[in-house]
mmCIF file of C-alpha atoms and ligand atoms in Angstrom:
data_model
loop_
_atom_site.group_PDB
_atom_site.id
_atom_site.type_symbol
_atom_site.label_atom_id
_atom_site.label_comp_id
_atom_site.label_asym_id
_atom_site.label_seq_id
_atom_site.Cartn_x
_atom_site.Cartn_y
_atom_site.Cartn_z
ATOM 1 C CA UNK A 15 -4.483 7.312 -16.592
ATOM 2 C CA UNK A 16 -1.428 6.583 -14.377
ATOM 3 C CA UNK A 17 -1.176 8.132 -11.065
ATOM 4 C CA UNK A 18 1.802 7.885 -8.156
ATOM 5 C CA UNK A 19 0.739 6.340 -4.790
ATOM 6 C CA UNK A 20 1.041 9.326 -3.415
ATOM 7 C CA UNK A 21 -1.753 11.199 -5.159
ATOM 8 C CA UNK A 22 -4.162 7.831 -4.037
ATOM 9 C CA UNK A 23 -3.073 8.634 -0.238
ATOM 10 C CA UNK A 24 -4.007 12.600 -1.237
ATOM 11 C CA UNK A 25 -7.308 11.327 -2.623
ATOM 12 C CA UNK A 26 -8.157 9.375 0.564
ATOM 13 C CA UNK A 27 -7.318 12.120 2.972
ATOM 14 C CA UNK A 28 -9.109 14.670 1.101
ATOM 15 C CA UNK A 29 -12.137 12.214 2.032
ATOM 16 C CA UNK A 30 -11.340 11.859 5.090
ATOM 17 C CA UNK A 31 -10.754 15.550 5.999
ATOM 18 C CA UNK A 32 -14.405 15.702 3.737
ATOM 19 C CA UNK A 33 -16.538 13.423 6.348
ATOM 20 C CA UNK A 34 -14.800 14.369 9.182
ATOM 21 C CA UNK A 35 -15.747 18.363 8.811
ATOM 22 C CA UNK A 36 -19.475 16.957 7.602
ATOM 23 C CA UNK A 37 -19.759 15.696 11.122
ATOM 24 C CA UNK A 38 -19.186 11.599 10.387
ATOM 25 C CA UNK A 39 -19.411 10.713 14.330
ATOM 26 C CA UNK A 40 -16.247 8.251 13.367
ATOM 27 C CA UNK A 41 -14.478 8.671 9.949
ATOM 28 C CA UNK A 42 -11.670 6.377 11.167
ATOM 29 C CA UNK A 43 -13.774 3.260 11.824
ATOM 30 C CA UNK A 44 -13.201 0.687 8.615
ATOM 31 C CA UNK A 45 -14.590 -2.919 7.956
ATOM 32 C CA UNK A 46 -11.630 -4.947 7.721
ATOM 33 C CA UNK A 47 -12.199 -8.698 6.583
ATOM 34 C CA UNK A 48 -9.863 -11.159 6.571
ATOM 35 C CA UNK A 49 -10.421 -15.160 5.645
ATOM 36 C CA UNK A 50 -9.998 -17.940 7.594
ATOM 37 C CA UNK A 51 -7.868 -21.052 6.648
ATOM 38 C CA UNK A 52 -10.841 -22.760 5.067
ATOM 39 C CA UNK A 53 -11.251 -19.553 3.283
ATOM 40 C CA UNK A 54 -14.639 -18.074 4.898
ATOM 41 C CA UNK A 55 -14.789 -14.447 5.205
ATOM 42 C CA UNK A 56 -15.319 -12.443 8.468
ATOM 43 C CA UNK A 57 -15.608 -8.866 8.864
ATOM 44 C CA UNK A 58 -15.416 -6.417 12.223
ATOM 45 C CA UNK A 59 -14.680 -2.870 12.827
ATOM 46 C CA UNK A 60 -11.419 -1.092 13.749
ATOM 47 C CA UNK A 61 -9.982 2.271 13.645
ATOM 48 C CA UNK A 62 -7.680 3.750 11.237
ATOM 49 C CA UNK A 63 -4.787 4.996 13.054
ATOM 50 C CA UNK A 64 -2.038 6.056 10.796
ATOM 51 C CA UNK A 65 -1.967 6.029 6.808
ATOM 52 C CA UNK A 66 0.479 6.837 4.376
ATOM 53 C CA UNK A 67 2.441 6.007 1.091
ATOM 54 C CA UNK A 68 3.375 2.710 3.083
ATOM 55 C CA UNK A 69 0.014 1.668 3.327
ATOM 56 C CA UNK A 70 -2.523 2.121 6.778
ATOM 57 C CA UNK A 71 -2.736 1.520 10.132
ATOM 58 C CA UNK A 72 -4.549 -0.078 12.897
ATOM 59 C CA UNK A 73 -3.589 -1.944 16.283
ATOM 60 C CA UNK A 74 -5.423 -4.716 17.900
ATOM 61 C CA UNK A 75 -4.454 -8.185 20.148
ATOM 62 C CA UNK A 76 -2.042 -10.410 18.111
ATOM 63 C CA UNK A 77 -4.087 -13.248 20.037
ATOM 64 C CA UNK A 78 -7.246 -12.437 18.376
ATOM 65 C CA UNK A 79 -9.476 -13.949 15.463
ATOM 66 C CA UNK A 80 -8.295 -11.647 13.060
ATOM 67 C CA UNK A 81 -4.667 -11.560 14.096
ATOM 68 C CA UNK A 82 -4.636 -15.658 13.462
ATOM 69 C CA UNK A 83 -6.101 -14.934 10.516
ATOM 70 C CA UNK A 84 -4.074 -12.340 8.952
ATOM 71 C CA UNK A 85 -0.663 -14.626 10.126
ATOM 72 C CA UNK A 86 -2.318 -17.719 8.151
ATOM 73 C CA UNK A 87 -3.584 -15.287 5.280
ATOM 74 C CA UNK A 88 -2.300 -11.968 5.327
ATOM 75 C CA UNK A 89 -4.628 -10.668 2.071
ATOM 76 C CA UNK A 90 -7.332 -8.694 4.121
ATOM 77 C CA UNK A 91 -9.601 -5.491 2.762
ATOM 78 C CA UNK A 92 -11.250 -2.849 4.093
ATOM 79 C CA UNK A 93 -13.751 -0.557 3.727
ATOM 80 C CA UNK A 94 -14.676 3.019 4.223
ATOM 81 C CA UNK A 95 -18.701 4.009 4.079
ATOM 82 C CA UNK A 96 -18.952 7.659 4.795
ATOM 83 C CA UNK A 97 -22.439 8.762 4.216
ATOM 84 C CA UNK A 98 -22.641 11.544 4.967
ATOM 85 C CA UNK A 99 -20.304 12.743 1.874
ATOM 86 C CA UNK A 100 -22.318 9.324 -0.691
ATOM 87 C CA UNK A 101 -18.416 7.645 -0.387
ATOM 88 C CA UNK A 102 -17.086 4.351 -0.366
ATOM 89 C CA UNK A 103 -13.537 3.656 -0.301
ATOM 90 C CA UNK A 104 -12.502 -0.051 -0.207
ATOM 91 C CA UNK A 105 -9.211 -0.861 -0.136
ATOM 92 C CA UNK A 106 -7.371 -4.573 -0.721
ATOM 93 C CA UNK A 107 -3.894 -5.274 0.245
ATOM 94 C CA UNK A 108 -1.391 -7.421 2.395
ATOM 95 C CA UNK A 109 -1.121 -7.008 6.294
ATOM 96 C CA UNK A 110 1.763 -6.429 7.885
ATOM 97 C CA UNK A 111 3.151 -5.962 11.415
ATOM 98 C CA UNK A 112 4.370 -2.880 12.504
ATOM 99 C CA UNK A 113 7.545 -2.291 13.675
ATOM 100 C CA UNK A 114 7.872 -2.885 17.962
ATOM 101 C CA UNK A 115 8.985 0.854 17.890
ATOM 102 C CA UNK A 116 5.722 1.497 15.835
ATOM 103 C CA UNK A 117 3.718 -0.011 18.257
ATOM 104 C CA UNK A 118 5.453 1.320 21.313
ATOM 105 C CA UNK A 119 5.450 4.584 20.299
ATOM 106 C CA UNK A 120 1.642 4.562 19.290
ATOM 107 C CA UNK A 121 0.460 2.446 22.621
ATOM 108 C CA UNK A 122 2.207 5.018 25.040
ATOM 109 C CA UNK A 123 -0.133 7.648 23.133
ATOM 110 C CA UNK A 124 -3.178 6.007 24.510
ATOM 111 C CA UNK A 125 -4.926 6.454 27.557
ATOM 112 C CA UNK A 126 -3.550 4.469 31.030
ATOM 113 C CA UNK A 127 -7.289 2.741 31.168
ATOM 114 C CA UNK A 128 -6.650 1.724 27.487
ATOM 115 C CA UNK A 129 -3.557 0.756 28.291
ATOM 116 C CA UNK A 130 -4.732 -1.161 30.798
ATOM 117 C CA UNK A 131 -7.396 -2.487 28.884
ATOM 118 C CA UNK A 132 -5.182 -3.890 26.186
ATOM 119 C CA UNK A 133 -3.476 -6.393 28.960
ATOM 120 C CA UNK A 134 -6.289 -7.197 30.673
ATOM 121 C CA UNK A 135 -8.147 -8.675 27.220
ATOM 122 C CA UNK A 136 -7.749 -11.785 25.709
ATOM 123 C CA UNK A 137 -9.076 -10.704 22.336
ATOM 124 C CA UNK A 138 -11.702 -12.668 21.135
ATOM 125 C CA UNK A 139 -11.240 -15.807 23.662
ATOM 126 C CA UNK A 140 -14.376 -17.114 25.949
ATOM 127 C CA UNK A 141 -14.710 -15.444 28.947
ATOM 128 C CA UNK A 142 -15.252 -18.037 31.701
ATOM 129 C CA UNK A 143 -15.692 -17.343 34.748
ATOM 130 C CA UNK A 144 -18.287 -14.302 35.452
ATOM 131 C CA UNK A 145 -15.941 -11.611 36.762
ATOM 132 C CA UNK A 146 -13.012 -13.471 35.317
ATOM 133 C CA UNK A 147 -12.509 -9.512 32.818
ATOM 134 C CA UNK A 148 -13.327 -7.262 36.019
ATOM 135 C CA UNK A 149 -10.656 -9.357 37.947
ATOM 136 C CA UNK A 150 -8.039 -9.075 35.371
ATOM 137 C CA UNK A 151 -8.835 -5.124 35.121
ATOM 138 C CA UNK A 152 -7.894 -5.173 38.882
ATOM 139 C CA UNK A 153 -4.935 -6.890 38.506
ATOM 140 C CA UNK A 154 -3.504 -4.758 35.582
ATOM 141 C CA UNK A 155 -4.379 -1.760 37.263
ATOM 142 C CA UNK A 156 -2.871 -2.625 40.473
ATOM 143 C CA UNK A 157 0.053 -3.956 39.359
ATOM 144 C CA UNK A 158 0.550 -0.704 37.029
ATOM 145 C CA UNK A 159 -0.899 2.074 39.529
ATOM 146 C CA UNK A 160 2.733 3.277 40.353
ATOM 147 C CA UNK A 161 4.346 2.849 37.055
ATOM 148 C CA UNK A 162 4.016 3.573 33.298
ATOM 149 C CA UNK A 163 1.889 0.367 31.285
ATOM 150 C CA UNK A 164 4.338 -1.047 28.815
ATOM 151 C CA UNK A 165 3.112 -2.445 25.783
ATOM 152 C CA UNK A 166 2.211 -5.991 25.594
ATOM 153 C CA UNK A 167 3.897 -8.465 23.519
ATOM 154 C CA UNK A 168 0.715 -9.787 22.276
ATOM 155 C CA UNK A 169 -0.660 -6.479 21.430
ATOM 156 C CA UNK A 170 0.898 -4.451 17.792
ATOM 157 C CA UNK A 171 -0.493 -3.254 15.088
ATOM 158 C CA UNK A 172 -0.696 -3.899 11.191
ATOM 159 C CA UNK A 173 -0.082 -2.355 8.281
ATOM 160 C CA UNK A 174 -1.777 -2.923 5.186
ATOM 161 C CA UNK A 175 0.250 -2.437 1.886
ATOM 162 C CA UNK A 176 -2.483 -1.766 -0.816
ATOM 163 C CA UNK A 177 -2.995 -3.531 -3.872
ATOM 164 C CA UNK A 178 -6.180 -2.030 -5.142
ATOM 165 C CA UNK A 179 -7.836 1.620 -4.627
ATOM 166 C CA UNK A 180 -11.591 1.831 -5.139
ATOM 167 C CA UNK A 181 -12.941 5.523 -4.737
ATOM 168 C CA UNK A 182 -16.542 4.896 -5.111
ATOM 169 C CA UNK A 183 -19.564 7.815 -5.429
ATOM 170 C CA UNK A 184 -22.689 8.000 -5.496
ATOM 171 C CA UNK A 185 -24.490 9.576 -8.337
ATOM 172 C CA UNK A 186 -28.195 10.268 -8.945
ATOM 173 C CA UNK A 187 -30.613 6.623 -10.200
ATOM 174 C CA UNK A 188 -27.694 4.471 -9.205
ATOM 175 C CA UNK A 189 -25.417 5.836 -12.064
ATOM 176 C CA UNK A 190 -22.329 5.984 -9.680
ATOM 177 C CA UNK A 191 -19.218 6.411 -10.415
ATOM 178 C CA UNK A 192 -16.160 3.708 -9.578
ATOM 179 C CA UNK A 193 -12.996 4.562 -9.797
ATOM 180 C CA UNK A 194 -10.288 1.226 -9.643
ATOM 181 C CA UNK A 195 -6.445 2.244 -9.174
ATOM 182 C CA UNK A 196 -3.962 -0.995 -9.285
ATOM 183 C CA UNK A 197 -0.227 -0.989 -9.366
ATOM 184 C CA UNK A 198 1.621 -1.170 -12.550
ATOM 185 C CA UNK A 199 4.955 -0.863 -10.885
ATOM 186 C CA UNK A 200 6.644 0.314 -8.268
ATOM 187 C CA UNK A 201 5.950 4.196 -8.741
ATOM 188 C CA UNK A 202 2.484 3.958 -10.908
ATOM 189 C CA UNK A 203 -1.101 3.140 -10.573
ATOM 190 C CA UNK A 204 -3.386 2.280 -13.585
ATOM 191 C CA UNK A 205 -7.171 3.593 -12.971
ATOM 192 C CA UNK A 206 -9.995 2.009 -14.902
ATOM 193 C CA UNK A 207 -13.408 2.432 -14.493
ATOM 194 C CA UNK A 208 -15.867 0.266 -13.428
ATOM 195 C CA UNK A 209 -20.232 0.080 -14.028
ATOM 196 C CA UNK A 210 -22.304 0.549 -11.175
HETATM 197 C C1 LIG B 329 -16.132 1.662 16.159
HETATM 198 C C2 LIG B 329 -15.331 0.446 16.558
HETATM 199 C C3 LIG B 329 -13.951 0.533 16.593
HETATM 200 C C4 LIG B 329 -13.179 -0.578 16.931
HETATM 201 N N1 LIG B 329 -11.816 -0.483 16.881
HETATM 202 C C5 LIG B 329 -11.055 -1.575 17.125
HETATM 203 C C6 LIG B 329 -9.641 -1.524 16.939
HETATM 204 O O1 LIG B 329 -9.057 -0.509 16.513
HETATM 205 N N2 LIG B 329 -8.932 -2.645 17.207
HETATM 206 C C7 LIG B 329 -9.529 -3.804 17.635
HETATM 207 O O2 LIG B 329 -8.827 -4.784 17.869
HETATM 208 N N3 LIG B 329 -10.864 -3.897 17.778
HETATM 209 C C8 LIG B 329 -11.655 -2.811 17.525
HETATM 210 N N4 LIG B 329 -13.019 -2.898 17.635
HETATM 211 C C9 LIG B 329 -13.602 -4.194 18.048
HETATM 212 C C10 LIG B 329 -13.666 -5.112 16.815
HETATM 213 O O3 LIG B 329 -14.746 -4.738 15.975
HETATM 214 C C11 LIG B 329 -13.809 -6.597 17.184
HETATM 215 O O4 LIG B 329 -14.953 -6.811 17.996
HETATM 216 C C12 LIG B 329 -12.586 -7.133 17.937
HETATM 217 O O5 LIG B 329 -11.389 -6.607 17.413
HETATM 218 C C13 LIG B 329 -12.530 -8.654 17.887
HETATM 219 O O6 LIG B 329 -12.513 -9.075 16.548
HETATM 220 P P1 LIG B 329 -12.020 -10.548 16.094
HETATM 221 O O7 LIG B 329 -12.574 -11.501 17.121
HETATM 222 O O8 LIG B 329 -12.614 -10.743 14.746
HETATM 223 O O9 LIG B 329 -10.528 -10.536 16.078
HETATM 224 C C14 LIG B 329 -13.806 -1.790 17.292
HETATM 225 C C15 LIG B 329 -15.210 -1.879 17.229
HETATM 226 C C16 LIG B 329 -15.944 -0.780 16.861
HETATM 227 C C17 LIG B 329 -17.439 -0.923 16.764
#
């Protein structure tokens, strides 16, 4: 069966609306992994902030491990568990960055402590000094406390373009059911099935 991408992005927020009205204390959260140059894996949790026939969203610190990463290797997946409904949704594709109007328009959306936040962390470098973070929060947030934060230049976010849908459910003695969707062209997506 053939499908367009825009019945996949239905699919997925069918799901989402699904676990989110079940209760799921944070249907947004998704294990992205991304490989380093040598090719090992490494995995961490970040939040879903905008999806759509494009592909889907999340913003973090272009200075981090995953943000070297993705520039050296921009294949990355991730990976939706929401018990509470027996669904997995994994999803491979090629990251992106957004836009700086993207970014901008998303960052003012967040809250000024966030904001602050996001300038004050040096994403996944060593922390040296003991209150070397707390001091850095004081220094953001004095140096902002009469003004609007502007986005950082080291802070965006990515999109990833998919290549590959799985819609994954679980089924009674492990007989679940996988459903693959990859592109055939532009407009299409071919779905095969998969065994457990
Ligand atoms: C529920 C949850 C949501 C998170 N959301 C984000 C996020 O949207 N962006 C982000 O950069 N880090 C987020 N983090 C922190 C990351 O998991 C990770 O610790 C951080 O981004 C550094 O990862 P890296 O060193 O691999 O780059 C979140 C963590 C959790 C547990």
């Amino acid at each position: 069966m053939s499908v367009p991408i825009n019945e996949l992005i239905t699919r997925f927020q069918k799901e989402l609306d699904a676990t989110t009205k079940k209760g799921h204390p944070e249907p947004t959260a998704m294990t992205l992994s991304t490989v380093s140059e040598a090719g090992a894996p490494t995995s961490r949790v970040v939040l879903l902030k905008a999806f759509d026939h494009r592909g889907f969203v999340f913003y973090t610190n272009l200075t981090s491990r995953k943000s070297k990463e993705i520039s050296l290797n921009p294949q990355v997946c991730i990976n939706f568990m929401w018990h509470n409904i027996s669904k997995q949704i994994r999803i491979e594709g090629r990251a992106q960055q957004v836009s700086n109007e993207e970014a901008d328009a998303y960052f003012a959306t967040r809250a000024k402590q966030s904001q602050i936040g996001a300038w004050a962390s040096k994403q996944s470098s060593e922390i040296e000094g003991k209150m070397d973070f707390e001091k850095r929060i004081a220094k953001y947030t004095l140096k902002f406390a009469a003004s609007k934060v502007p986005r950082p230049e080291f802070w965006s976010g990515f999109r990833i373009v998919p290549t590959k849908f799985e819609f994954w459910q679980k089924r009674d003695f492990r007989l679940h059911e996988r459903h693959v969707f990859t592109p055939t062209d532009e407009q299409n997506w071919q779905e095969v099935c998969l065994y457990p």
